[in-house]
mmCIF file of C-alpha atoms in Angstrom:
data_model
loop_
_atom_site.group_PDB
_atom_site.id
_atom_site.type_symbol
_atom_site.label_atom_id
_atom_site.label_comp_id
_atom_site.label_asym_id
_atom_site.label_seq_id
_atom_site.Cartn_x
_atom_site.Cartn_y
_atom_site.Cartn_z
ATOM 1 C CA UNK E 968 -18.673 22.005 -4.162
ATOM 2 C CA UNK E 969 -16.287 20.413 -1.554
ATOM 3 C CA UNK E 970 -14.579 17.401 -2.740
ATOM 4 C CA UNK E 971 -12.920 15.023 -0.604
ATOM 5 C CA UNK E 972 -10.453 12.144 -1.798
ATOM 6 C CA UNK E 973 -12.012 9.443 0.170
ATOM 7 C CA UNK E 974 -10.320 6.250 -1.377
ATOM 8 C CA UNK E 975 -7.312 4.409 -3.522
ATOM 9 C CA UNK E 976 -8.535 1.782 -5.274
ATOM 10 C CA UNK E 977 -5.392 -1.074 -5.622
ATOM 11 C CA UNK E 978 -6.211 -4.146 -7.962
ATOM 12 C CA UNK E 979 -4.447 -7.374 -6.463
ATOM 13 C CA UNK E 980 -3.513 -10.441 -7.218
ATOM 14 C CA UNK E 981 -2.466 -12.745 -3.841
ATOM 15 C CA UNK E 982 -4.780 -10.567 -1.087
ATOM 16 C CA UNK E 983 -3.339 -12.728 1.952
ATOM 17 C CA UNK E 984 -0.082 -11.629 1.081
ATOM 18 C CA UNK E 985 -1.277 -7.581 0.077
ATOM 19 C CA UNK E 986 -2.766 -7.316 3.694
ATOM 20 C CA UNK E 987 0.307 -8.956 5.557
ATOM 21 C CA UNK E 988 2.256 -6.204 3.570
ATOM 22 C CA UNK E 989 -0.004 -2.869 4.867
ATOM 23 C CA UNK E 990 -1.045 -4.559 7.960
ATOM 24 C CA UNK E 991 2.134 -6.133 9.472
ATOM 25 C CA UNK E 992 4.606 -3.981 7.835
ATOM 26 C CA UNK E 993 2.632 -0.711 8.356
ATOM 27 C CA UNK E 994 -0.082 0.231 11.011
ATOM 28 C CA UNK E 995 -3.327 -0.207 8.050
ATOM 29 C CA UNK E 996 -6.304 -1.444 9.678
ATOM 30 C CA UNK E 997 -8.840 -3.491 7.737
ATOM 31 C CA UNK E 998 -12.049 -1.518 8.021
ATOM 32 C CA UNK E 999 -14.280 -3.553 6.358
ATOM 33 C CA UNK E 1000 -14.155 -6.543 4.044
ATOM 34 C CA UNK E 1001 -17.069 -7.129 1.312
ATOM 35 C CA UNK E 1002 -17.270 -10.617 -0.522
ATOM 36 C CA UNK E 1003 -18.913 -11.354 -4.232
ATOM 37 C CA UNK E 1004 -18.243 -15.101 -4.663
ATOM 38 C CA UNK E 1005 -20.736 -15.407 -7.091
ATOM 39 C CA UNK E 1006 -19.109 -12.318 -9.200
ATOM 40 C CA UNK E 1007 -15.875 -13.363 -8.215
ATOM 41 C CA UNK E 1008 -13.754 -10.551 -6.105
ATOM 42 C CA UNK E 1009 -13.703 -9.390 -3.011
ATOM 43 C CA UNK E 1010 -13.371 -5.776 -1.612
ATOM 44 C CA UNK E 1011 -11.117 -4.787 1.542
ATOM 45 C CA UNK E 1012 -10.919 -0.998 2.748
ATOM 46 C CA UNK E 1013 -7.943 -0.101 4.854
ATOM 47 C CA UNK E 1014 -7.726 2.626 6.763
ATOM 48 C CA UNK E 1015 -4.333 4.316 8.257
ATOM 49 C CA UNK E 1016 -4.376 5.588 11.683
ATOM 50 C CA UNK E 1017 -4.367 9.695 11.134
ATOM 51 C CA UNK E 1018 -5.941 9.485 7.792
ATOM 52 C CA UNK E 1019 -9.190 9.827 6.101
ATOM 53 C CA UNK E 1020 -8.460 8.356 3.021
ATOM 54 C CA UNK E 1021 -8.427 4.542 2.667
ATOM 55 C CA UNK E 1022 -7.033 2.286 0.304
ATOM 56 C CA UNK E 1023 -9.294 -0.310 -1.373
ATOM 57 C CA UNK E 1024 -7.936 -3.398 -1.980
ATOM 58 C CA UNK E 1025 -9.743 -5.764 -5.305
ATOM 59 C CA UNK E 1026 -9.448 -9.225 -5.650
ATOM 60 C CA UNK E 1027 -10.424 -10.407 -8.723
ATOM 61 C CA UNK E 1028 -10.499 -14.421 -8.483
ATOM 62 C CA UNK E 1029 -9.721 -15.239 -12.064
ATOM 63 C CA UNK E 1030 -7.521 -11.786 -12.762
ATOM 64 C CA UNK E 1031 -4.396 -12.228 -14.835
ATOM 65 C CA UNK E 1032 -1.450 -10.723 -13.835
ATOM 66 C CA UNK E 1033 -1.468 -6.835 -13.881
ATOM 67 C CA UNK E 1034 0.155 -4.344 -15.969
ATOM 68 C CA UNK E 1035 0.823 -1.625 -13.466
ATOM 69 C CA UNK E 1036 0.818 1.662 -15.308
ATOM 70 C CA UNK E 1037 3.383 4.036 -16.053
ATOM 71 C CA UNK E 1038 1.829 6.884 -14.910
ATOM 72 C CA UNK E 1039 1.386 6.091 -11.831
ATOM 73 C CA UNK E 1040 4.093 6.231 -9.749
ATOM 74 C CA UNK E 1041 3.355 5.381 -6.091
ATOM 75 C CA UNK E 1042 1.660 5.883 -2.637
ATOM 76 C CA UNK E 1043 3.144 7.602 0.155
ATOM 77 C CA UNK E 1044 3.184 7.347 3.683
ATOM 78 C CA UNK E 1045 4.624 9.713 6.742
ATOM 79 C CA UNK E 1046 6.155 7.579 9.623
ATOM 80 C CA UNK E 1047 7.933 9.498 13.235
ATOM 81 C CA UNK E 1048 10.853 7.233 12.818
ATOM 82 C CA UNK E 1049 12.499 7.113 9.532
ATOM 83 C CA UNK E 1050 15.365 5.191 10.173
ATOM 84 C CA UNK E 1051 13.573 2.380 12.239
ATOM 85 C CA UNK E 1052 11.084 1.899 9.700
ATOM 86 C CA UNK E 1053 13.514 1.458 6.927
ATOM 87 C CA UNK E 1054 14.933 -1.397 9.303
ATOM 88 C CA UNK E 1055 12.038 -2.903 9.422
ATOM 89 C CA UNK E 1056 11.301 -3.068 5.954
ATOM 90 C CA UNK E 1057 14.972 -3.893 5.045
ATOM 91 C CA UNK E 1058 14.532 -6.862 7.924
ATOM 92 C CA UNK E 1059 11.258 -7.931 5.823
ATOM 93 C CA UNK E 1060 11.042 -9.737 2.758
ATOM 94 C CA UNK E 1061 9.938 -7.105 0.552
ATOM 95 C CA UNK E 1062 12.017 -5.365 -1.435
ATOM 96 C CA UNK E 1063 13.303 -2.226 0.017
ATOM 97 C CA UNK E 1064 15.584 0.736 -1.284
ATOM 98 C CA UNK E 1065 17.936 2.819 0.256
ATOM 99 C CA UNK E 1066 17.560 6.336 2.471
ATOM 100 C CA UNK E 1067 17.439 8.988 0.118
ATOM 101 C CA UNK E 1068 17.511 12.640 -0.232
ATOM 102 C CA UNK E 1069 16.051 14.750 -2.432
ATOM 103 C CA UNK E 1070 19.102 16.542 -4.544
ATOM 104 C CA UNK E 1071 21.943 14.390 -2.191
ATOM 105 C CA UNK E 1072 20.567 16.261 0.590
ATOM 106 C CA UNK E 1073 19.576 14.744 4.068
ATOM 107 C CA UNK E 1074 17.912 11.358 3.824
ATOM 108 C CA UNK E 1075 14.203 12.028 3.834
ATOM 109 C CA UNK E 1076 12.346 9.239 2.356
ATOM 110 C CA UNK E 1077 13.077 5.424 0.767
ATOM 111 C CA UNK E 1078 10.758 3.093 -1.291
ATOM 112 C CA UNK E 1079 9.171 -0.139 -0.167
ATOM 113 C CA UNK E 1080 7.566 -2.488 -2.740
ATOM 114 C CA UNK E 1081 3.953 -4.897 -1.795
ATOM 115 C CA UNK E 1082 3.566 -7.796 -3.205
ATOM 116 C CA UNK E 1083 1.876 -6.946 -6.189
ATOM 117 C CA UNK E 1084 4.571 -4.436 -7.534
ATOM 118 C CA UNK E 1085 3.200 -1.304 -6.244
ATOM 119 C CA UNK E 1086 6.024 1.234 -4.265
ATOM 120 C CA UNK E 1087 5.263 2.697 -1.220
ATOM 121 C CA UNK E 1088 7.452 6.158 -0.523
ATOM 122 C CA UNK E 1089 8.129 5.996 3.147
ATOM 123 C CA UNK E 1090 9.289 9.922 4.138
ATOM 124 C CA UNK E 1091 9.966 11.607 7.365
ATOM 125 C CA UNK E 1092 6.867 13.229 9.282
ATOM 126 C CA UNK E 1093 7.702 16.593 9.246
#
């Protein structure tokens, strides 16, 4: 068998908001967008330039607030420009952290949060 991972699936609770934060901030596309007023979510696929795999957003209308896990950590992206992309978050309202390296060593990565709580790991395209 030949598996694929094909999709991310990210529950949300303010969706205007979720795609300002992967389309603005990063170069996410929406592929498609799939509405079920009458069950009461929506579905939105992005897709990132480069990639295969997309990340579905769900929109629960009615949803209480959720509990993100603690096993799951967080998604990661690759970007050419390190240091002008942690500008750009740091110029954004979302909260950003600081270049890091792994062990003290060169800075290689930071974290971004979305509006929902979930933390992007921005790292150098090697």
């Amino acid at each position: 068998m030949n598996q694929v991972l094909v999709e991310i699936c990210l529950r949300v609770r303010d969706i205007d908001a979720t795609l300002d934060f992967y389309t603005e901030l990063f170069d996410f596309e929406v592929a498609s967008r799939r509405e079920f007023p009458d069950d009461k979510f929506d579905l939105i696929y992005l897709n990132s330039p480069g990639s295969s795999v997309q990340i579905e957003l769900t929109y629960n209308y009615d949803a209480e607030p959720y509990v993100i896990g603690n096993g799951f950590s967080h998604l990661g992206v690759t970007v050419n420009d390190l240091e002008e992309m942690h500008e750009i978050c740091k110029a954004s309202s979302y909260e950003t952290g600081e270049l890091r390296g792994l062990s003290g060593g060169t800075p290689s990565y930071f974290f971004v949060t979305d509006p929902d709580g979930y933390r992007i790991e921005v790292k150098r395209k090697h």
